[in-house]
Amino acid sequence: MSATSLQNTDPSLMTHEPLLEHLPFECPPLEQQQFIETVGLSFELVGLPRMAGRILGWLLISNPPHQSPGELAAVLQASKGSISTMTRLLTQLGLIERTSLPGKRRDYFRIKPNAWAELTKQRITQIKTFRQIAEQGLKLIDDSAPPLRQRLEEMHAVHAFLEQELPLMMERWEQRHTSQVMPTAADSPAQAG
């Protein structure tokens, strides 16, 4: 098509669909799309943006495990601005990290190694904060008001228990994690054949 014929083309008749043919991705199969949406909805349930969950969902199952912002935008059918904002959030949460590849000029994102253990350790700090809040509340209410104290005592008891037990669980996890080699998907017997 010549430059002249492009200038005479009615813009309302032009679509962007042919551009999609040149993108280096295939739309994920339905099962993978459902997984991505499930992770997104799970994020929404805990007060985080669905798009952040969708990005994490794709990074959990994508091959290769690193994805560029453009690839994320294409696969998730999202704007680059949304991808930028949500990858920044996921990076701050410690779930993903920005990386580069030898010989490539663009940045990529991938699941951060040990992300889930680190996230749990962050939760321990939050649990300690809630225990301290319950203690402050209990100081405000004297012993003559048992119904009022009961709510704060329960809050304190749960968080004190978790504050004590979660670090022990994390120690056991780290011992288990470092004492055994975690098999990769390629090592899985189900993949052989």
PDB file of C-alpha atoms in Angstrom:
ATOM      1  CA  MET A   1       0.000   0.000   0.000  1.00  0.00           C
ATOM      2  CA  SER A   2       1.472   3.376  -0.988  1.00  0.00           C
ATOM      3  CA  ALA A   3       1.760   6.430   1.233  1.00  0.00           C
ATOM      4  CA  THR A   4      -0.913   8.135  -0.889  1.00  0.00           C
ATOM      5  CA  SER A   5      -3.416   5.337  -0.390  1.00  0.00           C
ATOM      6  CA  LEU A   6      -2.731   5.377   3.366  1.00  0.00           C
ATOM      7  CA  GLN A   7      -3.524   9.083   3.501  1.00  0.00           C
ATOM      8  CA  ASN A   8      -6.818   8.488   1.691  1.00  0.00           C
ATOM      9  CA  THR A   9      -7.881   5.677   4.013  1.00  0.00           C
ATOM     10  CA  ASP A  10     -10.857   6.485   6.206  1.00  0.00           C
ATOM     11  CA  PRO A  11      -9.535   6.274   9.819  1.00  0.00           C
ATOM     12  CA  SER A  12     -12.857   4.861  11.022  1.00  0.00           C
ATOM     13  CA  LEU A  13     -12.307   1.831   8.767  1.00  0.00           C
ATOM     14  CA  MET A  14      -8.846   1.090  10.154  1.00  0.00           C
ATOM     15  CA  THR A  15      -8.494  -1.392  13.001  1.00  0.00           C
ATOM     16  CA  HIS A  16      -5.552  -2.312  15.145  1.00  0.00           C
ATOM     17  CA  GLU A  17      -6.143  -6.046  14.845  1.00  0.00           C
ATOM     18  CA  PRO A  18      -3.473  -6.628  12.161  1.00  0.00           C
ATOM     19  CA  LEU A  19      -0.891  -5.249  14.602  1.00  0.00           C
ATOM     20  CA  LEU A  20      -1.663  -8.092  16.998  1.00  0.00           C
ATOM     21  CA  GLU A  21      -0.385 -10.604  14.444  1.00  0.00           C
ATOM     22  CA  HIS A  22       3.126  -9.193  14.863  1.00  0.00           C
ATOM     23  CA  LEU A  23       3.263  -9.385  18.644  1.00  0.00           C
ATOM     24  CA  PRO A  24       5.528 -12.150  20.007  1.00  0.00           C
ATOM     25  CA  PHE A  25       2.897 -13.895  22.127  1.00  0.00           C
ATOM     26  CA  GLU A  26       0.037 -16.287  21.926  1.00  0.00           C
ATOM     27  CA  CYS A  27      -3.111 -15.836  23.928  1.00  0.00           C
ATOM     28  CA  PRO A  28      -2.896 -18.205  26.915  1.00  0.00           C
ATOM     29  CA  PRO A  29      -5.168 -21.272  26.806  1.00  0.00           C
ATOM     30  CA  LEU A  30      -8.513 -20.986  28.595  1.00  0.00           C
ATOM     31  CA  GLU A  31      -7.293 -22.898  31.676  1.00  0.00           C
ATOM     32  CA  GLN A  32      -4.394 -20.478  32.095  1.00  0.00           C
ATOM     33  CA  GLN A  33      -6.681 -17.481  31.597  1.00  0.00           C
ATOM     34  CA  GLN A  34      -8.958 -18.848  34.321  1.00  0.00           C
ATOM     35  CA  PHE A  35      -5.979 -19.270  36.657  1.00  0.00           C
ATOM     36  CA  ILE A  36      -4.871 -15.684  35.972  1.00  0.00           C
ATOM     37  CA  GLU A  37      -8.377 -14.409  36.763  1.00  0.00           C
ATOM     38  CA  THR A  38      -8.572 -16.528  39.934  1.00  0.00           C
ATOM     39  CA  VAL A  39      -5.338 -14.986  41.230  1.00  0.00           C
ATOM     40  CA  GLY A  40      -6.679 -11.537  40.311  1.00  0.00           C
ATOM     41  CA  LEU A  41      -9.931 -12.115  42.201  1.00  0.00           C
ATOM     42  CA  SER A  42      -7.996 -13.475  45.194  1.00  0.00           C
ATOM     43  CA  PHE A  43      -5.962 -10.269  45.311  1.00  0.00           C
ATOM     44  CA  GLU A  44      -9.157  -8.245  45.183  1.00  0.00           C
ATOM     45  CA  LEU A  45     -10.544 -10.198  48.164  1.00  0.00           C
ATOM     46  CA  VAL A  46      -7.632  -9.004  50.323  1.00  0.00           C
ATOM     47  CA  GLY A  47      -7.909  -5.388  49.190  1.00  0.00           C
ATOM     48  CA  LEU A  48      -5.294  -5.356  46.438  1.00  0.00           C
ATOM     49  CA  PRO A  49      -5.917  -4.428  42.803  1.00  0.00           C
ATOM     50  CA  ARG A  50      -7.160  -7.233  40.584  1.00  0.00           C
ATOM     51  CA  MET A  51      -4.662  -6.285  37.865  1.00  0.00           C
ATOM     52  CA  ALA A  52      -1.753  -6.820  40.280  1.00  0.00           C
ATOM     53  CA  GLY A  53      -3.082 -10.314  40.919  1.00  0.00           C
ATOM     54  CA  ARG A  54      -3.499 -10.972  37.206  1.00  0.00           C
ATOM     55  CA  ILE A  55       0.136  -9.984  36.602  1.00  0.00           C
ATOM     56  CA  LEU A  56       1.288 -12.240  39.422  1.00  0.00           C
ATOM     57  CA  GLY A  57      -0.911 -15.059  38.115  1.00  0.00           C
ATOM     58  CA  TRP A  58       0.673 -14.857  34.669  1.00  0.00           C
ATOM     59  CA  LEU A  59       4.213 -14.638  36.064  1.00  0.00           C
ATOM     60  CA  LEU A  60       3.552 -17.772  38.121  1.00  0.00           C
ATOM     61  CA  ILE A  61       2.782 -19.836  35.010  1.00  0.00           C
ATOM     62  CA  SER A  62       4.490 -18.042  32.117  1.00  0.00           C
ATOM     63  CA  ASN A  63       7.194 -19.651  30.047  1.00  0.00           C
ATOM     64  CA  PRO A  64       9.695 -18.063  29.956  1.00  0.00           C
ATOM     65  CA  PRO A  65       9.362 -17.002  33.592  1.00  0.00           C
ATOM     66  CA  HIS A  66      10.478 -13.438  32.821  1.00  0.00           C
ATOM     67  CA  GLN A  67       8.106 -11.142  30.923  1.00  0.00           C
ATOM     68  CA  SER A  68       8.574  -7.635  29.562  1.00  0.00           C
ATOM     69  CA  PRO A  69       6.028  -4.919  30.354  1.00  0.00           C
ATOM     70  CA  GLY A  70       4.912  -5.075  26.715  1.00  0.00           C
ATOM     71  CA  GLU A  71       4.411  -8.836  26.904  1.00  0.00           C
ATOM     72  CA  LEU A  72       2.430  -8.459  30.126  1.00  0.00           C
ATOM     73  CA  ALA A  73       0.257  -5.765  28.529  1.00  0.00           C
ATOM     74  CA  ALA A  74      -0.389  -7.908  25.460  1.00  0.00           C
ATOM     75  CA  VAL A  75      -1.162 -11.160  27.266  1.00  0.00           C
ATOM     76  CA  LEU A  76      -3.325  -9.507  29.927  1.00  0.00           C
ATOM     77  CA  GLN A  77      -4.905  -7.052  27.470  1.00  0.00           C
ATOM     78  CA  ALA A  78      -4.030  -4.148  29.746  1.00  0.00           C
ATOM     79  CA  SER A  79      -2.583  -0.700  29.225  1.00  0.00           C
ATOM     80  CA  LYS A  80       1.144  -0.179  29.655  1.00  0.00           C
ATOM     81  CA  GLY A  81       0.333   2.425  32.316  1.00  0.00           C
ATOM     82  CA  SER A  82      -1.616  -0.118  34.339  1.00  0.00           C
ATOM     83  CA  ILE A  83       1.179  -2.668  33.950  1.00  0.00           C
ATOM     84  CA  SER A  84       3.730  -0.071  35.092  1.00  0.00           C
ATOM     85  CA  THR A  85       1.709   0.881  38.175  1.00  0.00           C
ATOM     86  CA  MET A  86       0.928  -2.694  39.184  1.00  0.00           C
ATOM     87  CA  THR A  87       4.467  -4.036  38.642  1.00  0.00           C
ATOM     88  CA  ARG A  88       5.709  -1.210  40.857  1.00  0.00           C
ATOM     89  CA  LEU A  89       3.224  -2.309  43.556  1.00  0.00           C
ATOM     90  CA  LEU A  90       4.201  -5.979  43.245  1.00  0.00           C
ATOM     91  CA  THR A  91       7.876  -5.005  43.443  1.00  0.00           C
ATOM     92  CA  GLN A  92       7.226  -2.990  46.613  1.00  0.00           C
ATOM     93  CA  LEU A  93       5.366  -5.970  48.094  1.00  0.00           C
ATOM     94  CA  GLY A  94       8.439  -8.100  47.392  1.00  0.00           C
ATOM     95  CA  LEU A  95       6.610 -10.561  45.142  1.00  0.00           C
ATOM     96  CA  ILE A  96       8.307  -9.752  41.837  1.00  0.00           C
ATOM     97  CA  GLU A  97      11.567  -8.222  40.744  1.00  0.00           C
ATOM     98  CA  ARG A  98      12.806  -6.310  37.730  1.00  0.00           C
ATOM     99  CA  THR A  99      15.565  -8.069  35.824  1.00  0.00           C
ATOM    100  CA  SER A 100      17.434  -7.862  32.535  1.00  0.00           C
ATOM    101  CA  LEU A 101      18.717 -10.437  30.110  1.00  0.00           C
ATOM    102  CA  PRO A 102      22.161 -10.529  28.488  1.00  0.00           C
ATOM    103  CA  GLY A 103      22.093  -8.780  25.135  1.00  0.00           C
ATOM    104  CA  LYS A 104      18.592  -7.368  25.658  1.00  0.00           C
ATOM    105  CA  ARG A 105      17.944  -3.682  26.228  1.00  0.00           C
ATOM    106  CA  ARG A 106      14.547  -3.999  27.838  1.00  0.00           C
ATOM    107  CA  ASP A 107      13.580  -4.789  31.408  1.00  0.00           C
ATOM    108  CA  TYR A 108      11.671  -7.883  32.444  1.00  0.00           C
ATOM    109  CA  PHE A 109       9.730  -8.955  35.516  1.00  0.00           C
ATOM    110  CA  ARG A 110       9.743 -12.321  37.243  1.00  0.00           C
ATOM    111  CA  ILE A 111       8.639 -13.837  40.537  1.00  0.00           C
ATOM    112  CA  LYS A 112      11.210 -12.915  43.154  1.00  0.00           C
ATOM    113  CA  PRO A 113      13.039 -15.937  44.588  1.00  0.00           C
ATOM    114  CA  ASN A 114      11.834 -16.741  48.109  1.00  0.00           C
ATOM    115  CA  ALA A 115       9.007 -14.212  47.717  1.00  0.00           C
ATOM    116  CA  TRP A 116       6.437 -16.169  49.707  1.00  0.00           C
ATOM    117  CA  ALA A 117       8.669 -16.664  52.744  1.00  0.00           C
ATOM    118  CA  GLU A 118       9.583 -12.972  52.708  1.00  0.00           C
ATOM    119  CA  LEU A 119       5.917 -12.006  52.467  1.00  0.00           C
ATOM    120  CA  THR A 120       5.142 -14.181  55.493  1.00  0.00           C
ATOM    121  CA  LYS A 121       7.965 -12.524  57.447  1.00  0.00           C
ATOM    122  CA  GLN A 122       6.421  -9.139  56.652  1.00  0.00           C
ATOM    123  CA  ARG A 123       3.118 -10.424  58.032  1.00  0.00           C
ATOM    124  CA  ILE A 124       4.839 -11.228  61.338  1.00  0.00           C
ATOM    125  CA  THR A 125       5.621  -7.519  61.723  1.00  0.00           C
ATOM    126  CA  GLN A 126       1.980  -6.664  61.021  1.00  0.00           C
ATOM    127  CA  ILE A 127       0.834  -9.243  63.562  1.00  0.00           C
ATOM    128  CA  LYS A 128       3.103  -7.673  66.195  1.00  0.00           C
ATOM    129  CA  THR A 129       1.563  -4.272  65.448  1.00  0.00           C
ATOM    130  CA  PHE A 130      -1.973  -5.624  65.994  1.00  0.00           C
ATOM    131  CA  ARG A 131      -0.910  -7.267  69.267  1.00  0.00           C
ATOM    132  CA  GLN A 132       0.481  -3.926  70.450  1.00  0.00           C
ATOM    133  CA  ILE A 133      -2.733  -2.140  69.448  1.00  0.00           C
ATOM    134  CA  ALA A 134      -4.755  -4.656  71.476  1.00  0.00           C
ATOM    135  CA  GLU A 135      -2.478  -4.045  74.474  1.00  0.00           C
ATOM    136  CA  GLN A 136      -3.021  -0.287  74.188  1.00  0.00           C
ATOM    137  CA  GLY A 137      -6.780  -0.823  74.040  1.00  0.00           C
ATOM    138  CA  LEU A 138      -6.736  -3.083  77.095  1.00  0.00           C
ATOM    139  CA  LYS A 139      -4.974  -0.344  79.085  1.00  0.00           C
ATOM    140  CA  LEU A 140      -7.897   1.968  78.317  1.00  0.00           C
ATOM    141  CA  ILE A 141     -10.554  -0.383  79.690  1.00  0.00           C
ATOM    142  CA  ASP A 142     -10.483  -1.382  83.336  1.00  0.00           C
ATOM    143  CA  ASP A 143     -11.194  -4.861  84.650  1.00  0.00           C
ATOM    144  CA  SER A 144     -14.737  -3.895  85.690  1.00  0.00           C
ATOM    145  CA  ALA A 145     -15.946  -3.998  82.073  1.00  0.00           C
ATOM    146  CA  PRO A 146     -15.487  -7.657  81.005  1.00  0.00           C
ATOM    147  CA  PRO A 147     -17.714  -7.463  77.886  1.00  0.00           C
ATOM    148  CA  LEU A 148     -15.650  -4.555  76.561  1.00  0.00           C
ATOM    149  CA  ARG A 149     -12.350  -6.245  77.375  1.00  0.00           C
ATOM    150  CA  GLN A 150     -13.365  -9.547  75.774  1.00  0.00           C
ATOM    151  CA  ARG A 151     -13.013  -8.250  72.198  1.00  0.00           C
ATOM    152  CA  LEU A 152      -9.562  -6.807  72.859  1.00  0.00           C
ATOM    153  CA  GLU A 153      -8.451  -9.869  74.825  1.00  0.00           C
ATOM    154  CA  GLU A 154      -9.373 -12.094  71.887  1.00  0.00           C
ATOM    155  CA  MET A 155      -7.552  -9.782  69.469  1.00  0.00           C
ATOM    156  CA  HIS A 156      -4.505  -9.812  71.739  1.00  0.00           C
ATOM    157  CA  ALA A 157      -4.549 -13.584  72.270  1.00  0.00           C
ATOM    158  CA  VAL A 158      -4.759 -14.419  68.558  1.00  0.00           C
ATOM    159  CA  HIS A 159      -1.997 -12.020  67.578  1.00  0.00           C
ATOM    160  CA  ALA A 160       0.271 -12.962  70.499  1.00  0.00           C
ATOM    161  CA  PHE A 161      -0.107 -16.626  69.528  1.00  0.00           C
ATOM    162  CA  LEU A 162       0.648 -15.958  65.858  1.00  0.00           C
ATOM    163  CA  GLU A 163       3.564 -13.686  66.753  1.00  0.00           C
ATOM    164  CA  GLN A 164       5.082 -16.535  68.754  1.00  0.00           C
ATOM    165  CA  GLU A 165       4.299 -19.416  66.387  1.00  0.00           C
ATOM    166  CA  LEU A 166       4.861 -17.963  62.900  1.00  0.00           C
ATOM    167  CA  PRO A 167       8.600 -17.337  63.383  1.00  0.00           C
ATOM    168  CA  LEU A 168       8.992 -20.959  64.538  1.00  0.00           C
ATOM    169  CA  MET A 169       7.102 -22.159  61.480  1.00  0.00           C
ATOM    170  CA  MET A 170       9.290 -20.002  59.243  1.00  0.00           C
ATOM    171  CA  GLU A 171      12.425 -21.470  60.851  1.00  0.00           C
ATOM    172  CA  ARG A 172      11.150 -24.979  60.108  1.00  0.00           C
ATOM    173  CA  TRP A 173      10.316 -23.938  56.545  1.00  0.00           C
ATOM    174  CA  GLU A 174      13.801 -22.505  55.990  1.00  0.00           C
ATOM    175  CA  GLN A 175      15.406 -25.673  57.369  1.00  0.00           C
ATOM    176  CA  ARG A 176      13.272 -27.801  55.074  1.00  0.00           C
ATOM    177  CA  HIS A 177      13.805 -25.512  52.101  1.00  0.00           C
ATOM    178  CA  THR A 178      17.594 -25.430  52.446  1.00  0.00           C
ATOM    179  CA  SER A 179      17.990 -29.133  53.277  1.00  0.00           C
ATOM    180  CA  GLN A 180      16.279 -30.392  50.158  1.00  0.00           C
ATOM    181  CA  VAL A 181      16.610 -29.425  46.548  1.00  0.00           C
ATOM    182  CA  MET A 182      13.331 -28.017  45.337  1.00  0.00           C
ATOM    183  CA  PRO A 183      12.454 -29.837  42.084  1.00  0.00           C
ATOM    184  CA  THR A 184      11.737 -27.674  39.073  1.00  0.00           C
ATOM    185  CA  ALA A 185       8.867 -28.266  36.678  1.00  0.00           C
ATOM    186  CA  ALA A 186      11.370 -29.743  34.204  1.00  0.00           C
ATOM    187  CA  ASP A 187      12.406 -32.324  36.823  1.00  0.00           C
ATOM    188  CA  SER A 188       8.825 -33.372  37.488  1.00  0.00           C
ATOM    189  CA  PRO A 189       8.042 -36.992  36.507  1.00  0.00           C
ATOM    190  CA  ALA A 190       4.756 -35.799  34.997  1.00  0.00           C
ATOM    191  CA  GLN A 191       6.751 -33.772  32.458  1.00  0.00           C
ATOM    192  CA  ALA A 192       8.875 -36.711  31.359  1.00  0.00           C
ATOM    193  CA  GLY A 193       7.982 -38.613  28.314  1.00  0.00           C
TER     194      GLY A 193
END
